[in-house]
mmCIF file of C-alpha atoms in Angstrom:
data_model
loop_
_atom_site.group_PDB
_atom_site.id
_atom_site.type_symbol
_atom_site.label_atom_id
_atom_site.label_comp_id
_atom_site.label_asym_id
_atom_site.label_seq_id
_atom_site.Cartn_x
_atom_site.Cartn_y
_atom_site.Cartn_z
ATOM 1 C CA ALA U 1 15.906 7.434 -6.915
ATOM 2 C CA GLN U 2 12.195 6.992 -7.482
ATOM 3 C CA LYS U 3 11.309 3.340 -7.651
ATOM 4 C CA ILE U 4 7.741 3.841 -8.810
ATOM 5 C CA THR U 5 6.664 6.827 -10.855
ATOM 6 C CA GLN U 6 3.121 7.901 -11.571
ATOM 7 C CA THR U 7 3.247 11.044 -13.666
ATOM 8 C CA GLN U 8 -0.456 11.859 -13.643
ATOM 9 C CA PRO U 9 -1.532 13.505 -10.386
ATOM 10 C CA GLY U 10 -5.106 13.727 -11.643
ATOM 11 C CA MET U 11 -7.176 12.342 -14.480
ATOM 12 C CA PHE U 12 -10.702 12.869 -15.766
ATOM 13 C CA VAL U 13 -12.691 10.346 -17.736
ATOM 14 C CA GLN U 14 -16.208 10.311 -19.030
ATOM 15 C CA GLU U 15 -18.476 7.623 -17.671
ATOM 16 C CA LYS U 16 -18.460 4.451 -19.803
ATOM 17 C CA GLU U 17 -15.182 5.361 -21.485
ATOM 18 C CA ALA U 18 -11.828 3.687 -20.949
ATOM 19 C CA VAL U 19 -8.912 5.326 -19.151
ATOM 20 C CA THR U 20 -5.222 4.488 -18.803
ATOM 21 C CA LEU U 21 -3.253 5.301 -15.682
ATOM 22 C CA ASP U 22 0.496 5.371 -16.179
ATOM 23 C CA CYS U 23 3.118 3.710 -14.041
ATOM 24 C CA THR U 24 6.834 3.208 -14.597
ATOM 25 C CA TYR U 25 9.207 1.448 -12.264
ATOM 26 C CA ASP U 26 12.876 0.979 -11.660
ATOM 27 C CA THR U 27 14.540 -2.150 -10.376
ATOM 28 C CA SER U 28 17.593 -4.274 -11.051
ATOM 29 C CA ASP U 29 16.028 -7.366 -9.526
ATOM 30 C CA PRO U 30 14.769 -9.800 -12.193
ATOM 31 C CA SER U 31 12.069 -11.074 -9.853
ATOM 32 C CA TYR U 32 9.439 -8.547 -8.802
ATOM 33 C CA GLY U 33 5.711 -8.026 -8.675
ATOM 34 C CA LEU U 34 3.626 -5.082 -9.722
ATOM 35 C CA PHE U 35 0.304 -4.189 -8.143
ATOM 36 C CA TRP U 36 -2.425 -1.655 -8.542
ATOM 37 C CA TYR U 37 -4.536 -0.571 -5.596
ATOM 38 C CA LYS U 38 -7.567 1.681 -5.395
ATOM 39 C CA GLN U 39 -8.059 3.933 -2.410
ATOM 40 C CA PRO U 40 -11.481 5.576 -2.082
ATOM 41 C CA SER U 41 -11.973 8.564 0.185
ATOM 42 C CA SER U 42 -12.732 6.233 3.093
ATOM 43 C CA GLY U 43 -9.087 5.196 3.074
ATOM 44 C CA GLU U 44 -9.057 1.435 2.636
ATOM 45 C CA MET U 45 -6.685 -0.068 0.104
ATOM 46 C CA ILE U 46 -8.453 -2.232 -2.446
ATOM 47 C CA PHE U 47 -6.351 -4.654 -4.486
ATOM 48 C CA LEU U 48 -7.139 -4.486 -8.191
ATOM 49 C CA ILE U 49 -4.596 -6.428 -10.208
ATOM 50 C CA TYR U 50 -1.196 -8.106 -10.093
ATOM 51 C CA GLN U 51 1.542 -8.678 -12.683
ATOM 52 C CA GLY U 52 4.580 -10.815 -12.027
ATOM 53 C CA SER U 53 7.869 -10.026 -13.730
ATOM 54 C CA TYR U 54 7.976 -13.454 -15.327
ATOM 55 C CA ASP U 55 4.373 -13.471 -16.484
ATOM 56 C CA GLN U 56 4.171 -13.778 -20.237
ATOM 57 C CA GLN U 57 0.707 -12.360 -20.611
ATOM 58 C CA ASN U 58 -0.814 -9.107 -19.432
ATOM 59 C CA ALA U 59 -2.957 -9.501 -16.354
ATOM 60 C CA THR U 60 -6.699 -8.902 -16.539
ATOM 61 C CA GLU U 61 -9.329 -8.753 -13.806
ATOM 62 C CA GLY U 62 -12.783 -7.865 -14.998
ATOM 63 C CA ARG U 63 -12.731 -4.243 -16.191
ATOM 64 C CA TYR U 64 -9.096 -3.873 -15.157
ATOM 65 C CA SER U 65 -6.183 -4.820 -17.335
ATOM 66 C CA LEU U 66 -2.498 -4.179 -16.980
ATOM 67 C CA ASN U 67 -0.452 -3.142 -19.987
ATOM 68 C CA PHE U 68 2.900 -4.619 -19.016
ATOM 69 C CA GLN U 69 5.867 -3.523 -21.128
ATOM 70 C CA LYS U 70 8.851 -5.053 -19.426
ATOM 71 C CA ALA U 71 11.542 -3.543 -21.622
ATOM 72 C CA ARG U 72 10.144 -0.081 -20.991
ATOM 73 C CA LYS U 73 9.559 -0.886 -17.320
ATOM 74 C CA SER U 74 5.994 0.281 -17.481
ATOM 75 C CA ALA U 75 2.851 -1.222 -16.012
ATOM 76 C CA ASN U 76 -0.089 0.922 -16.988
ATOM 77 C CA LEU U 77 -3.564 0.227 -15.633
ATOM 78 C CA VAL U 78 -6.434 0.295 -18.083
ATOM 79 C CA ILE U 79 -9.953 0.660 -16.740
ATOM 80 C CA SER U 80 -12.618 -0.067 -19.312
ATOM 81 C CA ALA U 81 -16.215 1.181 -19.225
ATOM 82 C CA SER U 82 -15.577 3.619 -16.373
ATOM 83 C CA GLN U 83 -18.201 3.894 -13.661
ATOM 84 C CA LEU U 84 -18.884 6.710 -11.222
ATOM 85 C CA GLY U 85 -17.721 4.439 -8.421
ATOM 86 C CA ASP U 86 -14.281 4.280 -10.000
ATOM 87 C CA SER U 87 -13.563 7.815 -8.778
ATOM 88 C CA ALA U 88 -10.724 7.350 -6.282
ATOM 89 C CA MET U 89 -6.973 7.449 -5.821
ATOM 90 C CA TYR U 90 -5.064 4.759 -7.685
ATOM 91 C CA PHE U 91 -1.652 3.587 -6.593
ATOM 92 C CA CYS U 92 0.854 1.560 -8.503
ATOM 93 C CA ALA U 93 3.181 -0.484 -6.321
ATOM 94 C CA MET U 94 6.146 -2.776 -6.739
ATOM 95 C CA ARG U 95 7.162 -5.619 -4.496
ATOM 96 C CA GLU U 96 10.799 -6.564 -4.570
ATOM 97 C CA LYS U 97 13.320 -8.132 -2.297
ATOM 98 C CA MET U 98 15.299 -5.546 -0.391
ATOM 99 C CA ASP U 99 17.688 -6.239 2.467
ATOM 100 C CA SER U 100 16.540 -9.878 2.781
ATOM 101 C CA SER U 101 12.865 -9.034 3.030
ATOM 102 C CA TYR U 102 10.118 -8.273 0.574
ATOM 103 C CA LYS U 103 8.763 -4.763 0.520
ATOM 104 C CA LEU U 104 5.876 -3.134 -1.281
ATOM 105 C CA ILE U 105 6.715 0.376 -2.397
ATOM 106 C CA PHE U 106 4.083 2.761 -3.712
ATOM 107 C CA GLY U 107 4.018 5.434 -6.360
ATOM 108 C CA SER U 108 2.629 8.886 -5.661
ATOM 109 C CA GLY U 109 -0.808 8.005 -6.953
ATOM 110 C CA THR U 110 -3.273 9.271 -9.525
ATOM 111 C CA ARG U 111 -6.618 10.747 -8.582
ATOM 112 C CA LEU U 112 -9.263 9.638 -11.052
ATOM 113 C CA LEU U 113 -12.522 11.479 -11.408
ATOM 114 C CA VAL U 114 -15.272 9.926 -13.491
ATOM 115 C CA ARG U 115 -17.672 12.434 -14.986
ATOM 116 C CA PRO U 116 -21.352 11.523 -15.503
ATOM 117 C CA GLY J 1 -10.828 -14.202 1.499
ATOM 118 C CA ALA J 2 -7.937 -13.016 3.593
ATOM 119 C CA VAL J 3 -8.763 -10.184 5.951
ATOM 120 C CA VAL J 4 -6.618 -7.860 7.982
ATOM 121 C CA SER J 5 -8.277 -6.169 10.907
ATOM 122 C CA GLN J 6 -6.893 -2.900 12.231
ATOM 123 C CA HIS J 7 -8.029 -1.284 15.435
ATOM 124 C CA PRO J 8 -8.866 1.401 16.358
ATOM 125 C CA SER J 9 -10.063 3.085 13.201
ATOM 126 C CA TRP J 10 -9.973 6.576 14.705
ATOM 127 C CA VAL J 11 -8.079 8.046 17.647
ATOM 128 C CA ILE J 12 -8.150 11.560 19.029
ATOM 129 C CA CYS J 13 -5.946 12.227 22.025
ATOM 130 C CA LYS J 14 -3.929 14.843 23.811
ATOM 131 C CA SER J 15 -0.311 15.614 23.110
ATOM 132 C CA GLY J 16 2.037 13.433 25.149
ATOM 133 C CA THR J 17 -0.216 10.391 25.110
ATOM 134 C CA SER J 18 1.010 7.045 23.822
ATOM 135 C CA VAL J 19 -1.278 5.335 21.332
ATOM 136 C CA LYS J 20 -1.324 1.659 20.433
ATOM 137 C CA ILE J 21 -2.649 0.424 17.097
ATOM 138 C CA GLU J 22 -3.330 -3.263 16.523
ATOM 139 C CA CYS J 23 -3.165 -5.155 13.288
ATOM 140 C CA ARG J 24 -4.505 -8.714 13.099
ATOM 141 C CA SER J 25 -4.572 -11.195 10.284
ATOM 142 C CA LEU J 26 -7.889 -12.969 10.706
ATOM 143 C CA ASP J 27 -7.678 -16.068 8.552
ATOM 144 C CA PHE J 28 -4.042 -16.513 7.683
ATOM 145 C CA GLN J 29 -0.667 -16.459 9.374
ATOM 146 C CA ALA J 30 1.311 -13.358 8.563
ATOM 147 C CA THR J 31 5.018 -13.967 8.791
ATOM 148 C CA THR J 32 5.660 -10.384 7.816
ATOM 149 C CA MET J 33 3.655 -7.260 8.535
ATOM 150 C CA PHE J 34 4.236 -3.750 7.285
ATOM 151 C CA TRP J 35 3.335 -0.394 8.727
ATOM 152 C CA TYR J 36 2.680 2.558 6.487
ATOM 153 C CA ARG J 37 1.979 6.195 7.117
ATOM 154 C CA GLN J 38 -0.023 8.405 4.813
ATOM 155 C CA PHE J 39 -0.376 12.165 4.995
ATOM 156 C CA PRO J 40 -3.377 13.810 3.319
ATOM 157 C CA LYS J 41 -3.252 13.639 -0.471
ATOM 158 C CA GLN J 42 0.048 11.794 -0.395
ATOM 159 C CA SER J 43 1.157 8.259 -1.007
ATOM 160 C CA LEU J 44 1.763 5.493 1.497
ATOM 161 C CA MET J 45 5.213 5.663 3.005
ATOM 162 C CA LEU J 46 6.650 2.477 4.428
ATOM 163 C CA MET J 47 7.670 2.980 8.041
ATOM 164 C CA ALA J 48 8.830 -0.451 9.091
ATOM 165 C CA THR J 49 8.733 -4.138 8.400
ATOM 166 C CA SER J 50 8.108 -6.542 11.222
ATOM 167 C CA ASN J 51 8.778 -10.253 11.178
ATOM 168 C CA GLU J 52 7.210 -12.525 13.739
ATOM 169 C CA GLY J 53 9.513 -13.105 16.678
ATOM 170 C CA SER J 54 12.223 -10.676 15.655
ATOM 171 C CA LYS J 55 12.930 -6.982 15.815
ATOM 172 C CA ALA J 56 11.310 -4.676 13.298
ATOM 173 C CA THR J 57 13.298 -3.164 10.467
ATOM 174 C CA TYR J 58 12.716 0.560 10.229
ATOM 175 C CA GLU J 59 12.978 2.658 7.106
ATOM 176 C CA GLN J 60 15.450 5.496 7.017
ATOM 177 C CA GLY J 61 14.204 8.526 8.890
ATOM 178 C CA VAL J 62 11.708 6.659 11.068
ATOM 179 C CA GLU J 63 12.420 6.966 14.775
ATOM 180 C CA LYS J 64 12.542 3.553 16.427
ATOM 181 C CA ASP J 65 11.917 4.951 19.883
ATOM 182 C CA LYS J 66 8.941 6.956 18.701
ATOM 183 C CA PHE J 67 7.241 4.178 16.769
ATOM 184 C CA LEU J 68 7.493 0.915 18.677
ATOM 185 C CA ILE J 69 6.545 -2.172 16.730
ATOM 186 C CA ASN J 70 5.872 -5.568 18.218
ATOM 187 C CA HIS J 71 5.081 -8.711 16.247
ATOM 188 C CA ALA J 72 4.643 -11.259 18.994
ATOM 189 C CA SER J 73 2.579 -13.777 17.054
ATOM 190 C CA LEU J 74 1.817 -14.794 13.491
ATOM 191 C CA THR J 75 -1.520 -13.000 13.635
ATOM 192 C CA LEU J 76 -0.812 -9.826 15.585
ATOM 193 C CA SER J 77 1.430 -6.823 15.160
ATOM 194 C CA THR J 78 1.167 -3.598 17.145
ATOM 195 C CA LEU J 79 2.412 -0.097 16.513
ATOM 196 C CA THR J 80 2.761 2.191 19.519
ATOM 197 C CA VAL J 81 3.228 5.882 18.918
ATOM 198 C CA THR J 82 4.965 7.014 22.075
ATOM 199 C CA SER J 83 4.486 10.487 23.526
ATOM 200 C CA ALA J 84 2.526 11.539 20.461
ATOM 201 C CA HIS J 85 2.620 15.126 19.279
ATOM 202 C CA PRO J 86 0.513 16.993 16.699
ATOM 203 C CA GLU J 87 3.070 16.281 13.970
ATOM 204 C CA ASP J 88 2.402 12.563 14.463
ATOM 205 C CA SER J 89 -1.175 13.073 13.316
ATOM 206 C CA SER J 90 -1.608 10.970 10.226
ATOM 207 C CA PHE J 91 -3.282 7.938 8.700
ATOM 208 C CA TYR J 92 -1.531 4.729 9.710
ATOM 209 C CA ILE J 93 -2.228 1.550 7.809
ATOM 210 C CA CYS J 94 -0.907 -1.935 8.316
ATOM 211 C CA SER J 95 -0.431 -4.655 5.797
ATOM 212 C CA ALA J 96 0.233 -8.358 5.974
ATOM 213 C CA PHE J 97 2.204 -10.601 3.702
ATOM 214 C CA THR J 98 2.039 -14.364 4.044
ATOM 215 C CA GLY J 99 5.408 -15.078 2.501
ATOM 216 C CA PRO J 100 7.346 -16.667 1.006
ATOM 217 C CA TRP J 101 7.212 -14.987 -2.346
ATOM 218 C CA SER J 102 3.894 -15.500 -4.022
ATOM 219 C CA ASN J 103 1.626 -13.718 -6.430
ATOM 220 C CA GLN J 104 -0.931 -13.038 -3.762
ATOM 221 C CA PRO J 105 -1.713 -9.418 -2.996
ATOM 222 C CA GLN J 106 -0.529 -7.806 0.171
ATOM 223 C CA HIS J 107 -3.564 -7.423 2.405
ATOM 224 C CA PHE J 108 -4.276 -4.116 4.101
ATOM 225 C CA GLY J 109 -6.146 -3.109 7.205
ATOM 226 C CA ASP J 110 -8.659 -0.291 6.935
ATOM 227 C CA GLY J 111 -6.260 2.149 8.590
ATOM 228 C CA THR J 112 -6.207 4.275 11.726
ATOM 229 C CA ARG J 113 -6.705 8.021 11.625
ATOM 230 C CA LEU J 114 -4.661 9.492 14.448
ATOM 231 C CA SER J 115 -5.296 13.067 15.545
ATOM 232 C CA ILE J 116 -3.161 14.568 18.278
ATOM 233 C CA LEU J 117 -4.485 17.743 19.847
#
């Protein structure tokens, strides 16, 4: 079964507007962490934001915020005031304990293109 | 901040060659390191988890004898692709986790693009 689901293979957004990238997850473990990473065409993985399963408030990091709805098991990334440099692949990931070790599992990704 | 160094960044070699990729944590001790593989326009697929001083744990479908992982110290893990063939061409990226559980992000190397001719 898919652990992390990103249903938007590609998204467009106009420069300076906000965009939401969807992510849903599946786990029976009460303790887990959710991450968003950005991967530009050069390939490196850039950490954007983290949300812990026990965190009461939605995480925010500058222009990035995470809309965490625990009951729905969703962790959508909101990018405000989009910039041309935001064009990249975005991956949602979940870290949970599996077989006595912690693993970070990725969704299929969303390619974001910011239009000038 | 924490940095993971991966080397080499690009490898082109002939079929049948063995290729070693190094992953180093530069300013922290990584008790656990992860190796991922990424095909073009696809997501990162976890290949194996390596813990310092013990054998790596491979994900289902990953050949242990093809992808040898060594984690001899808290700052170095290596992935050796043995007798590489064109189908092994991919982007390999390592990641380090300090452990135990924390809210710190998993740190990634910049990846290695492997092309087998």
